[in-house]
């Protein structure tokens, strides 16, 4: 798919619109295509979602990649790990990661 080939190696993407338009569907589809095109593109992936455990939206990813709700401790661990890698070997030594926040902004997690 041409769109996937146009994504730079390092990118940021925000998908926003009103409710029930398909934001989560689009995000899943893009991630699926990126992984299908190059399974080693991301060293690791973490999805934070208040709904994935209910609807199985991210079931094509291993369970350990999908976290219920936003988990600040996980994000802080990732940031510290990335920073350590950059300090040790420069920007290029940091593993590529994909962080997805799906249905966590403006909502709450029922822990």
Short mmCIF file of N, CA and C in Angstrom, two decimals:
data_model
loop_
_atom_site.label_atom_id
_atom_site.label_comp_id
_atom_site.label_asym_id
_atom_site.label_seq_id
_atom_site.Cartn_x
_atom_site.Cartn_y
_atom_site.Cartn_z
N UNK A 1 0.85 -1.18 0.00
CA UNK A 1 0.00 0.00 0.00
C UNK A 1 0.89 1.24 0.00
N UNK A 2 0.62 2.15 -0.90
CA UNK A 2 1.44 3.34 -1.09
C UNK A 2 1.57 4.19 0.17
N UNK A 3 0.50 4.38 0.91
CA UNK A 3 0.52 5.19 2.12
C UNK A 3 1.57 4.69 3.11
N UNK A 4 1.64 3.40 3.30
CA UNK A 4 2.58 2.82 4.25
C UNK A 4 4.02 3.08 3.82
N UNK A 5 4.29 3.05 2.53
CA UNK A 5 5.64 3.31 2.04
C UNK A 5 6.05 4.76 2.27
N UNK A 6 5.08 5.66 2.41
CA UNK A 6 5.36 7.08 2.61
C UNK A 6 5.64 7.43 4.07
N UNK A 7 5.39 6.52 4.99
CA UNK A 7 5.66 6.80 6.40
C UNK A 7 7.18 6.85 6.59
N UNK A 8 7.70 7.92 7.19
CA UNK A 8 9.14 7.96 7.46
C UNK A 8 9.50 6.93 8.53
N UNK A 9 10.79 6.66 8.67
CA UNK A 9 11.22 5.68 9.66
C UNK A 9 10.76 6.08 11.06
N UNK A 10 10.93 7.36 11.40
CA UNK A 10 10.49 7.87 12.69
C UNK A 10 9.33 8.83 12.42
N UNK A 11 8.19 8.55 13.01
CA UNK A 11 7.03 9.39 12.75
C UNK A 11 6.16 9.51 13.99
N UNK A 12 5.34 10.53 13.98
CA UNK A 12 4.30 10.73 14.98
C UNK A 12 3.00 10.91 14.23
N UNK A 13 1.95 10.39 14.79
CA UNK A 13 0.66 10.46 14.11
C UNK A 13 -0.43 10.64 15.16
N UNK A 14 -1.33 11.56 14.92
CA UNK A 14 -2.49 11.74 15.79
C UNK A 14 -3.73 11.57 14.92
N UNK A 15 -4.60 10.69 15.35
CA UNK A 15 -5.87 10.47 14.65
C UNK A 15 -6.96 11.00 15.58
N UNK A 16 -7.67 11.99 15.13
CA UNK A 16 -8.68 12.61 15.98
C UNK A 16 -9.95 12.91 15.19
N UNK A 17 -11.06 12.72 15.82
CA UNK A 17 -12.36 13.09 15.24
C UNK A 17 -13.42 12.84 16.31
N UNK A 18 -14.65 13.07 15.95
CA UNK A 18 -15.73 12.80 16.90
C UNK A 18 -15.89 11.29 17.09
N UNK A 19 -16.72 10.91 18.02
CA UNK A 19 -16.92 9.51 18.37
C UNK A 19 -17.50 8.68 17.22
N UNK A 20 -17.14 7.40 17.24
CA UNK A 20 -17.71 6.39 16.32
C UNK A 20 -17.49 6.69 14.84
N UNK A 21 -16.33 7.24 14.53
CA UNK A 21 -15.98 7.53 13.13
C UNK A 21 -15.02 6.48 12.57
N UNK A 22 -14.30 5.78 13.46
CA UNK A 22 -13.38 4.75 13.00
C UNK A 22 -11.92 5.02 13.30
N UNK A 23 -11.64 5.86 14.28
CA UNK A 23 -10.25 6.18 14.64
C UNK A 23 -9.48 4.93 15.04
N UNK A 24 -10.06 4.13 15.92
CA UNK A 24 -9.38 2.91 16.37
C UNK A 24 -9.20 1.93 15.22
N UNK A 25 -10.19 1.81 14.37
CA UNK A 25 -10.09 0.92 13.20
C UNK A 25 -8.94 1.36 12.31
N UNK A 26 -8.86 2.66 12.03
CA UNK A 26 -7.79 3.18 11.18
C UNK A 26 -6.42 2.93 11.82
N UNK A 27 -6.30 3.19 13.12
CA UNK A 27 -5.02 2.97 13.81
C UNK A 27 -4.62 1.50 13.71
N UNK A 28 -5.56 0.60 14.00
CA UNK A 28 -5.25 -0.85 13.92
C UNK A 28 -4.82 -1.23 12.51
N UNK A 29 -5.53 -0.72 11.52
CA UNK A 29 -5.23 -1.05 10.13
C UNK A 29 -3.83 -0.57 9.75
N UNK A 30 -3.48 0.65 10.13
CA UNK A 30 -2.16 1.18 9.81
C UNK A 30 -1.05 0.37 10.50
N UNK A 31 -1.26 0.05 11.78
CA UNK A 31 -0.26 -0.74 12.50
C UNK A 31 -0.12 -2.13 11.87
N UNK A 32 -1.25 -2.73 11.55
CA UNK A 32 -1.22 -4.05 10.90
C UNK A 32 -0.42 -3.99 9.60
N UNK A 33 -0.66 -2.98 8.77
CA UNK A 33 0.06 -2.86 7.50
C UNK A 33 1.55 -2.59 7.72
N UNK A 34 1.88 -1.74 8.69
CA UNK A 34 3.29 -1.45 8.97
C UNK A 34 4.03 -2.71 9.41
N UNK A 35 3.38 -3.51 10.25
CA UNK A 35 4.01 -4.76 10.73
C UNK A 35 4.08 -5.79 9.61
N UNK A 36 3.04 -5.86 8.82
CA UNK A 36 3.02 -6.82 7.70
C UNK A 36 4.13 -6.50 6.70
N UNK A 37 4.31 -5.22 6.42
CA UNK A 37 5.33 -4.81 5.47
C UNK A 37 6.74 -5.10 5.99
N UNK A 38 6.95 -4.84 7.28
CA UNK A 38 8.27 -5.05 7.87
C UNK A 38 8.10 -5.45 9.34
N UNK A 39 8.06 -6.75 9.62
CA UNK A 39 7.84 -7.23 10.99
C UNK A 39 8.89 -6.74 11.99
N UNK A 40 10.05 -6.31 11.51
CA UNK A 40 11.11 -5.85 12.42
C UNK A 40 11.22 -4.33 12.47
N UNK A 41 10.23 -3.64 11.94
CA UNK A 41 10.27 -2.17 11.93
C UNK A 41 10.34 -1.59 13.34
N UNK A 42 9.58 -2.19 14.26
CA UNK A 42 9.54 -1.71 15.64
C UNK A 42 10.18 -2.74 16.56
N UNK A 43 11.08 -2.29 17.40
CA UNK A 43 11.69 -3.19 18.38
C UNK A 43 10.66 -3.64 19.40
N UNK A 44 9.75 -2.74 19.72
CA UNK A 44 8.65 -3.10 20.61
C UNK A 44 7.47 -2.17 20.40
N UNK A 45 6.30 -2.68 20.75
CA UNK A 45 5.05 -1.95 20.60
C UNK A 45 4.30 -2.02 21.92
N UNK A 46 3.69 -0.92 22.33
CA UNK A 46 2.81 -0.92 23.49
C UNK A 46 1.54 -0.16 23.12
N UNK A 47 0.42 -0.80 23.38
CA UNK A 47 -0.89 -0.19 23.15
C UNK A 47 -1.52 0.04 24.52
N UNK A 48 -1.96 1.25 24.76
CA UNK A 48 -2.70 1.58 25.98
C UNK A 48 -4.14 1.81 25.56
N UNK A 49 -5.05 1.00 26.07
CA UNK A 49 -6.44 1.07 25.64
C UNK A 49 -7.39 0.74 26.78
N UNK A 50 -8.43 1.55 26.91
CA UNK A 50 -9.47 1.25 27.90
C UNK A 50 -10.47 0.23 27.39
N UNK A 51 -10.44 -0.07 26.10
CA UNK A 51 -11.46 -0.94 25.52
C UNK A 51 -10.94 -2.23 24.90
N UNK A 52 -9.64 -2.36 24.68
CA UNK A 52 -9.11 -3.54 23.98
C UNK A 52 -9.41 -4.84 24.71
N UNK A 53 -9.44 -4.82 26.02
CA UNK A 53 -9.72 -6.05 26.77
C UNK A 53 -11.18 -6.47 26.64
N UNK A 54 -12.03 -5.55 26.22
CA UNK A 54 -13.46 -5.84 26.04
C UNK A 54 -13.75 -6.30 24.61
N UNK A 55 -13.20 -5.58 23.64
CA UNK A 55 -13.56 -5.85 22.25
C UNK A 55 -12.50 -6.57 21.44
N UNK A 56 -11.32 -6.82 22.01
CA UNK A 56 -10.28 -7.55 21.28
C UNK A 56 -9.73 -6.82 20.09
N UNK A 57 -9.84 -5.49 20.08
CA UNK A 57 -9.40 -4.70 18.93
C UNK A 57 -7.96 -4.95 18.51
N UNK A 58 -7.09 -5.18 19.46
CA UNK A 58 -5.67 -5.34 19.15
C UNK A 58 -5.22 -6.79 19.26
N UNK A 59 -6.12 -7.71 19.00
CA UNK A 59 -5.84 -9.14 19.20
C UNK A 59 -4.77 -9.69 18.25
N UNK A 60 -4.42 -8.96 17.20
CA UNK A 60 -3.37 -9.44 16.30
C UNK A 60 -1.98 -9.20 16.90
N UNK A 61 -1.91 -8.48 18.03
CA UNK A 61 -0.66 -8.27 18.75
C UNK A 61 -0.60 -9.22 19.94
N UNK A 62 0.60 -9.59 20.37
CA UNK A 62 0.70 -10.40 21.58
C UNK A 62 0.08 -9.69 22.78
N UNK A 63 -0.52 -10.44 23.68
CA UNK A 63 -1.21 -9.88 24.84
C UNK A 63 -0.33 -8.94 25.66
N UNK A 64 0.96 -9.25 25.78
CA UNK A 64 1.83 -8.43 26.62
C UNK A 64 2.08 -7.04 26.02
N UNK A 65 1.74 -6.84 24.76
CA UNK A 65 1.89 -5.53 24.12
C UNK A 65 0.73 -4.60 24.47
N UNK A 66 -0.39 -5.15 24.89
CA UNK A 66 -1.62 -4.37 25.08
C UNK A 66 -1.86 -4.18 26.58
N UNK A 67 -1.91 -2.93 27.00
CA UNK A 67 -2.10 -2.58 28.41
C UNK A 67 -3.49 -2.00 28.62
N UNK A 68 -4.09 -2.35 29.73
CA UNK A 68 -5.43 -1.82 30.04
C UNK A 68 -5.30 -0.39 30.55
N UNK A 69 -5.86 0.54 29.81
CA UNK A 69 -5.79 1.95 30.19
C UNK A 69 -4.39 2.51 30.06
N UNK A 70 -4.27 3.78 30.39
CA UNK A 70 -2.96 4.43 30.38
C UNK A 70 -2.20 4.01 31.64
N UNK A 71 -0.95 3.63 31.45
CA UNK A 71 -0.12 3.21 32.58
C UNK A 71 1.18 4.02 32.58
N UNK A 72 1.18 5.05 33.39
CA UNK A 72 2.31 5.97 33.44
C UNK A 72 3.62 5.25 33.77
N UNK A 73 3.57 4.26 34.65
CA UNK A 73 4.80 3.55 35.02
C UNK A 73 5.42 2.85 33.82
N UNK A 74 4.59 2.32 32.93
CA UNK A 74 5.10 1.66 31.72
C UNK A 74 5.75 2.69 30.80
N UNK A 75 5.10 3.83 30.63
CA UNK A 75 5.65 4.90 29.78
C UNK A 75 6.97 5.41 30.35
N UNK A 76 7.02 5.61 31.66
CA UNK A 76 8.26 6.09 32.29
C UNK A 76 9.39 5.08 32.11
N UNK A 77 9.08 3.80 32.22
CA UNK A 77 10.09 2.75 32.01
C UNK A 77 10.62 2.80 30.58
N UNK A 78 9.72 2.98 29.63
CA UNK A 78 10.12 3.07 28.22
C UNK A 78 11.00 4.29 27.99
N UNK A 79 10.59 5.43 28.53
CA UNK A 79 11.37 6.66 28.35
C UNK A 79 12.76 6.54 28.95
N UNK A 80 12.86 5.96 30.13
CA UNK A 80 14.17 5.77 30.76
C UNK A 80 15.04 4.82 29.96
N UNK A 81 14.44 3.75 29.44
CA UNK A 81 15.18 2.78 28.62
C UNK A 81 15.69 3.45 27.34
N UNK A 82 14.82 4.21 26.68
CA UNK A 82 15.22 4.89 25.44
C UNK A 82 16.34 5.90 25.72
N UNK A 83 16.18 6.66 26.80
CA UNK A 83 17.19 7.65 27.15
C UNK A 83 18.55 6.98 27.42
N UNK A 84 18.53 5.87 28.14
CA UNK A 84 19.76 5.13 28.43
C UNK A 84 20.45 4.70 27.15
N UNK A 85 19.67 4.19 26.20
CA UNK A 85 20.24 3.73 24.93
C UNK A 85 20.86 4.90 24.16
N UNK A 86 20.20 6.07 24.17
CA UNK A 86 20.73 7.24 23.47
C UNK A 86 22.02 7.71 24.13
N UNK A 87 22.04 7.75 25.46
CA UNK A 87 23.25 8.18 26.18
C UNK A 87 24.41 7.22 25.91
N UNK A 88 24.11 5.93 25.87
CA UNK A 88 25.15 4.93 25.66
C UNK A 88 25.70 4.92 24.24
N UNK A 89 24.81 5.10 23.26
CA UNK A 89 25.28 4.92 21.89
C UNK A 89 24.80 5.93 20.87
N UNK A 90 24.20 7.01 21.32
CA UNK A 90 23.71 8.01 20.39
C UNK A 90 22.29 7.72 19.93
N UNK A 91 21.72 8.69 19.25
CA UNK A 91 20.32 8.64 18.82
C UNK A 91 19.99 7.39 18.03
N UNK A 92 20.88 6.97 17.17
CA UNK A 92 20.61 5.82 16.30
C UNK A 92 20.59 4.49 17.06
N UNK A 93 21.12 4.48 18.27
CA UNK A 93 21.15 3.23 19.03
C UNK A 93 19.84 2.95 19.77
N UNK A 94 18.96 3.94 19.84
CA UNK A 94 17.69 3.75 20.53
C UNK A 94 16.79 2.83 19.70
N UNK A 95 16.22 1.81 20.31
CA UNK A 95 15.34 0.91 19.57
C UNK A 95 14.10 1.66 19.09
N UNK A 96 13.60 1.27 17.95
CA UNK A 96 12.37 1.90 17.45
C UNK A 96 11.19 1.34 18.23
N UNK A 97 10.34 2.23 18.68
CA UNK A 97 9.17 1.77 19.43
C UNK A 97 7.92 2.45 18.89
N UNK A 98 6.81 1.80 19.12
CA UNK A 98 5.52 2.34 18.71
C UNK A 98 4.63 2.36 19.94
N UNK A 99 4.19 3.54 20.32
CA UNK A 99 3.27 3.71 21.44
C UNK A 99 1.93 4.17 20.90
N UNK A 100 0.88 3.47 21.28
CA UNK A 100 -0.47 3.78 20.80
C UNK A 100 -1.36 4.04 22.00
N UNK A 101 -2.04 5.17 21.97
CA UNK A 101 -3.00 5.52 23.01
C UNK A 101 -4.38 5.45 22.36
N UNK A 102 -5.11 4.39 22.63
CA UNK A 102 -6.40 4.15 21.99
C UNK A 102 -7.52 4.22 23.05
N UNK A 103 -8.37 5.20 22.92
CA UNK A 103 -9.49 5.38 23.85
C UNK A 103 -9.04 5.59 25.29
N UNK A 104 -7.93 6.31 25.48
CA UNK A 104 -7.48 6.59 26.84
C UNK A 104 -7.50 8.08 27.17
N UNK A 105 -7.55 8.93 26.17
CA UNK A 105 -7.55 10.36 26.41
C UNK A 105 -9.00 10.82 26.59
N UNK A 106 -9.24 11.50 27.70
CA UNK A 106 -10.59 11.97 27.98
C UNK A 106 -11.47 10.91 28.60
N UNK A 107 -10.92 9.74 28.81
CA UNK A 107 -11.68 8.65 29.44
C UNK A 107 -11.00 8.23 30.71
N UNK A 108 -11.51 7.20 31.29
CA UNK A 108 -10.89 6.69 32.50
C UNK A 108 -10.78 5.18 32.42
N UNK A 109 -9.78 4.66 33.08
CA UNK A 109 -9.61 3.21 33.13
C UNK A 109 -10.30 2.67 34.37
N UNK A 110 -11.07 1.64 34.21
CA UNK A 110 -11.71 0.99 35.35
C UNK A 110 -10.81 -0.12 35.86
N UNK A 111 -9.80 0.26 36.62
CA UNK A 111 -8.80 -0.71 37.09
C UNK A 111 -9.41 -1.76 37.90
#
